[in-house]
């Protein structure tokens, strides 16, 4: 069974600064996907960024980028130029290569962006 | 299409009562998932459907829980004889099998059992 661990329950960052959220996972699979989802207060969860395990290049989406270390089973999220709208709970999730919707989630990191 | 829709958004029920939640996925999505999320934790997978077939159920899904997806469109999740431990957010998500990229989540149904 896969496990996903987010070791930072809460984090805060000043507006316009950079913050990194950590995630480690454990799996014996070779083909898998990793996701970061954002869940704003009382709003639905949305995908922030996605990484295929077979790709060595780290994924980037505008201000969001990942540091994917496959051997270390580490998948951190970097948010650059933090904005107030980034305040949310962030979940790291693992999915095997056959079913993107059936994910194992970490327990989340609550990120607060301070003005 | 406005995305995955869940109804109701909130439900308060007395212990022992039955409750039913509905999920309407994105129309072209053939896979539909149910998750449960308790306070301070990440979502936990409960079950999923491909079209109308229920292909997998988690051990978390006790025999008091049943899910259906008639005609491969909307889905319902029923909890019989609710217990206080059932209080949680129930999330629905959908995806398109041919594009195994991500799941799209609804806003969830928050259940409180008193």
Coordinates of C-alpha atoms in Angstrom, one line a residue:
Chain A
X1 CA 0.0 0.0 0.0
X2 CA 1.1 3.5 -0.7
X3 CA 1.6 6.1 1.9
X4 CA 1.9 9.9 1.6
X5 CA 3.4 12.0 4.4
X6 CA 3.2 15.8 4.8
X7 CA 5.3 16.7 7.8
X8 CA 4.3 20.4 8.0
X9 CA 0.7 20.8 9.4
X10 CA 0.9 24.6 9.1
X11 CA 3.0 27.1 7.4
X12 CA 2.9 30.8 6.8
X13 CA 4.6 33.1 4.4
X14 CA 4.7 36.8 3.7
X15 CA 3.0 38.0 0.5
X16 CA 5.4 38.1 -2.5
X17 CA 7.8 35.7 -0.8
X18 CA 8.6 32.0 -1.6
X19 CA 7.5 29.0 0.4
X20 CA 8.2 25.3 0.0
X21 CA 5.8 22.6 1.1
X22 CA 7.2 19.1 1.7
X23 CA 5.8 15.7 0.8
X24 CA 7.3 12.2 0.9
X25 CA 5.7 9.0 -0.3
X26 CA 6.3 5.3 -0.2
X27 CA 5.5 2.9 -3.0
X28 CA 6.8 -0.1 -4.8
X29 CA 5.2 1.0 -8.1
X30 CA 7.3 2.2 -11.0
X31 CA 4.6 3.9 -13.0
X32 CA 2.7 6.6 -11.0
X33 CA 1.6 10.2 -10.8
X34 CA 2.0 12.7 -8.1
X35 CA -0.3 15.7 -7.5
X36 CA -0.6 18.8 -5.4
X37 CA -4.2 19.9 -4.8
X38 CA -5.3 23.1 -3.2
X39 CA -8.4 23.3 -1.0
X40 CA -9.4 26.9 -0.1
X41 CA -11.7 27.3 2.9
X42 CA -15.2 26.1 2.1
X43 CA -14.3 25.6 -1.6
X44 CA -13.6 22.6 -3.7
X45 CA -10.3 21.0 -4.2
X46 CA -8.5 21.9 -7.4
X47 CA -5.4 20.6 -9.0
X48 CA -2.3 22.8 -8.7
X49 CA 0.3 20.7 -10.4
X50 CA 1.0 17.2 -11.6
X51 CA 4.1 15.1 -12.1
X52 CA 4.5 11.9 -14.0
X53 CA 7.1 9.6 -12.3
X54 CA 8.7 8.7 -15.6
X55 CA 9.6 12.3 -16.4
X56 CA 12.8 13.5 -15.0
X57 CA 12.0 17.2 -15.6
X58 CA 10.3 18.9 -12.7
X59 CA 6.8 20.2 -13.5
X60 CA 6.1 23.9 -13.4
X61 CA 2.8 25.9 -13.6
X62 CA 3.3 29.6 -13.5
X63 CA 4.3 30.4 -9.9
X64 CA 4.1 26.8 -8.8
X65 CA 6.9 24.3 -9.3
X66 CA 7.9 21.0 -7.9
X67 CA 11.2 19.4 -6.8
X68 CA 10.7 15.7 -7.6
X69 CA 13.4 13.4 -6.2
X70 CA 12.3 9.9 -7.3
X71 CA 15.1 8.0 -5.5
X72 CA 14.4 9.8 -2.3
X73 CA 10.6 9.6 -2.9
X74 CA 10.2 13.2 -2.3
X75 CA 7.9 15.7 -4.0
X76 CA 8.0 19.2 -2.7
X77 CA 5.9 22.2 -3.9
X78 CA 7.5 25.6 -4.3
X79 CA 5.2 28.7 -4.5
X80 CA 6.9 31.8 -5.7
X81 CA 5.7 35.3 -5.3
X82 CA 3.0 34.2 -2.8
X83 CA -0.4 35.8 -3.1
X84 CA -3.2 36.2 -0.6
X85 CA -5.3 33.9 -2.7
X86 CA -2.8 31.1 -2.2
X87 CA -4.1 30.8 1.4
X88 CA -5.5 27.3 1.5
X89 CA -4.9 23.7 2.6
X90 CA -2.5 21.9 0.2
X91 CA -2.6 18.2 -0.3
X92 CA 0.0 16.0 -1.8
X93 CA -1.5 12.9 -3.5
X94 CA -0.2 9.7 -5.1
X95 CA -1.9 7.7 -7.9
X96 CA -0.7 4.6 -9.6
X97 CA -0.5 4.7 -13.4
X98 CA -3.9 3.2 -14.1
X99 CA -6.4 5.4 -12.4
X100 CA -5.8 9.1 -11.9
X101 CA -8.8 9.6 -9.7
X102 CA -8.0 6.9 -7.1
X103 CA -5.5 8.7 -5.0
X104 CA -3.8 8.3 -1.6
X105 CA -3.6 11.8 0.0
X106 CA -1.4 13.2 2.7
X107 CA -3.0 14.9 5.7
X108 CA -2.4 18.4 4.2
X109 CA -0.5 21.6 5.0
X110 CA -2.4 24.7 5.9
X111 CA -0.7 27.6 4.2
X112 CA -1.4 31.2 5.3
X113 CA -0.2 34.0 3.2
X114 CA 0.2 37.2 5.3
X115 CA -0.1 40.7 3.9
Chain B
X1 CA -20.9 22.4 -17.7
X2 CA -20.1 23.8 -14.3
X3 CA -18.1 21.0 -12.9
X4 CA -18.9 18.3 -10.3
X5 CA -22.0 19.1 -8.4
X6 CA -22.9 17.6 -5.0
X7 CA -26.2 17.9 -3.1
X8 CA -26.9 18.7 -0.3
X9 CA -23.9 20.8 0.8
X10 CA -24.7 20.3 4.4
X11 CA -26.7 17.7 6.2
X12 CA -27.5 17.3 9.9
X13 CA -29.1 14.1 11.0
X14 CA -29.8 12.3 14.2
X15 CA -27.9 9.1 15.0
X16 CA -29.6 6.1 13.6
X17 CA -31.2 7.9 10.6
X18 CA -30.4 7.1 7.0
X19 CA -29.0 9.7 4.7
X20 CA -28.4 9.9 1.0
X21 CA -26.1 12.2 -0.9
X22 CA -26.0 12.9 -4.7
X23 CA -23.2 13.6 -7.0
X24 CA -23.4 14.8 -10.6
X25 CA -20.1 14.4 -12.4
X26 CA -18.8 16.3 -15.4
X27 CA -20.9 15.0 -18.2
X28 CA -18.2 13.3 -20.4
X29 CA -16.4 11.7 -17.4
X30 CA -16.9 8.0 -17.2
X31 CA -15.2 7.5 -13.8
X32 CA -16.7 8.7 -10.5
X33 CA -15.2 8.5 -7.1
X34 CA -16.3 8.9 -3.5
X35 CA -14.0 10.1 -0.7
X36 CA -14.4 10.8 2.9
X37 CA -12.5 13.7 4.6
X38 CA -12.5 14.2 8.4
X39 CA -11.2 17.3 10.1
X40 CA -7.5 17.7 9.8
X41 CA -7.0 14.8 7.5
X42 CA -6.7 14.2 3.8
X43 CA -9.4 12.6 1.8
X44 CA -9.7 8.8 2.0
X45 CA -10.9 6.8 -0.9
X46 CA -14.2 5.0 -0.5
X47 CA -15.2 3.6 -3.8
X48 CA -15.3 4.3 -7.5
X49 CA -17.3 3.6 -10.6
X50 CA -16.5 3.2 -14.2
X51 CA -19.7 4.0 -16.0
X52 CA -22.4 2.1 -14.0
X53 CA -20.1 -0.6 -12.7
X54 CA -18.7 -0.2 -9.1
X55 CA -15.2 -1.5 -9.6
X56 CA -13.6 -1.0 -6.2
X57 CA -14.6 -0.5 -2.6
X58 CA -12.4 0.4 0.3
X59 CA -12.4 -1.5 3.5
X60 CA -13.6 1.8 5.0
X61 CA -16.9 1.3 3.3
X62 CA -18.8 -0.7 5.9
X63 CA -22.0 -2.6 5.1
X64 CA -24.0 0.5 6.3
X65 CA -22.7 2.3 3.2
X66 CA -23.9 1.7 -0.3
X67 CA -23.2 3.6 -3.5
X68 CA -24.9 3.4 -6.9
X69 CA -24.5 5.0 -10.3
X70 CA -27.5 4.0 -12.3
X71 CA -27.0 4.5 -16.1
X72 CA -23.5 5.7 -15.5
X73 CA -24.5 9.3 -14.9
X74 CA -25.1 10.7 -11.4
X75 CA -24.2 8.7 -8.3
X76 CA -25.7 8.4 -4.8
X77 CA -24.1 7.4 -1.6
X78 CA -26.4 6.2 1.2
X79 CA -25.4 5.7 4.8
X80 CA -27.8 3.6 6.9
X81 CA -28.2 3.8 10.7
X82 CA -25.8 6.8 10.9
X83 CA -23.3 6.9 13.8
X84 CA -21.5 9.9 15.2
X85 CA -18.3 8.6 13.6
X86 CA -19.8 9.1 10.2
X87 CA -19.6 12.9 10.6
X88 CA -17.3 14.0 7.9
X89 CA -17.1 15.7 4.5
X90 CA -18.0 13.4 1.7
X91 CA -16.3 14.3 -1.5
X92 CA -17.2 13.2 -5.0
X93 CA -14.8 13.4 -8.0
X94 CA -14.9 12.5 -11.6
X95 CA -12.3 11.8 -14.3
X96 CA -12.2 10.7 -17.9
X97 CA -10.6 7.3 -18.3
X98 CA -8.9 8.0 -21.6
X99 CA -7.2 11.0 -20.2
X100 CA -5.6 9.7 -17.0
X101 CA -4.5 13.1 -15.8
X102 CA -6.5 14.3 -12.9
X103 CA -9.7 14.1 -11.0
X104 CA -12.1 17.0 -10.6
X105 CA -13.7 17.4 -7.2
X106 CA -17.0 18.7 -6.1
X107 CA -17.5 21.0 -3.1
X108 CA -18.5 18.1 -0.9
X109 CA -21.4 17.3 1.4
X110 CA -20.7 18.0 5.1
X111 CA -22.5 15.5 7.3
X112 CA -23.0 16.1 11.0
X113 CA -24.5 13.3 13.0
X114 CA -25.9 14.4 16.4

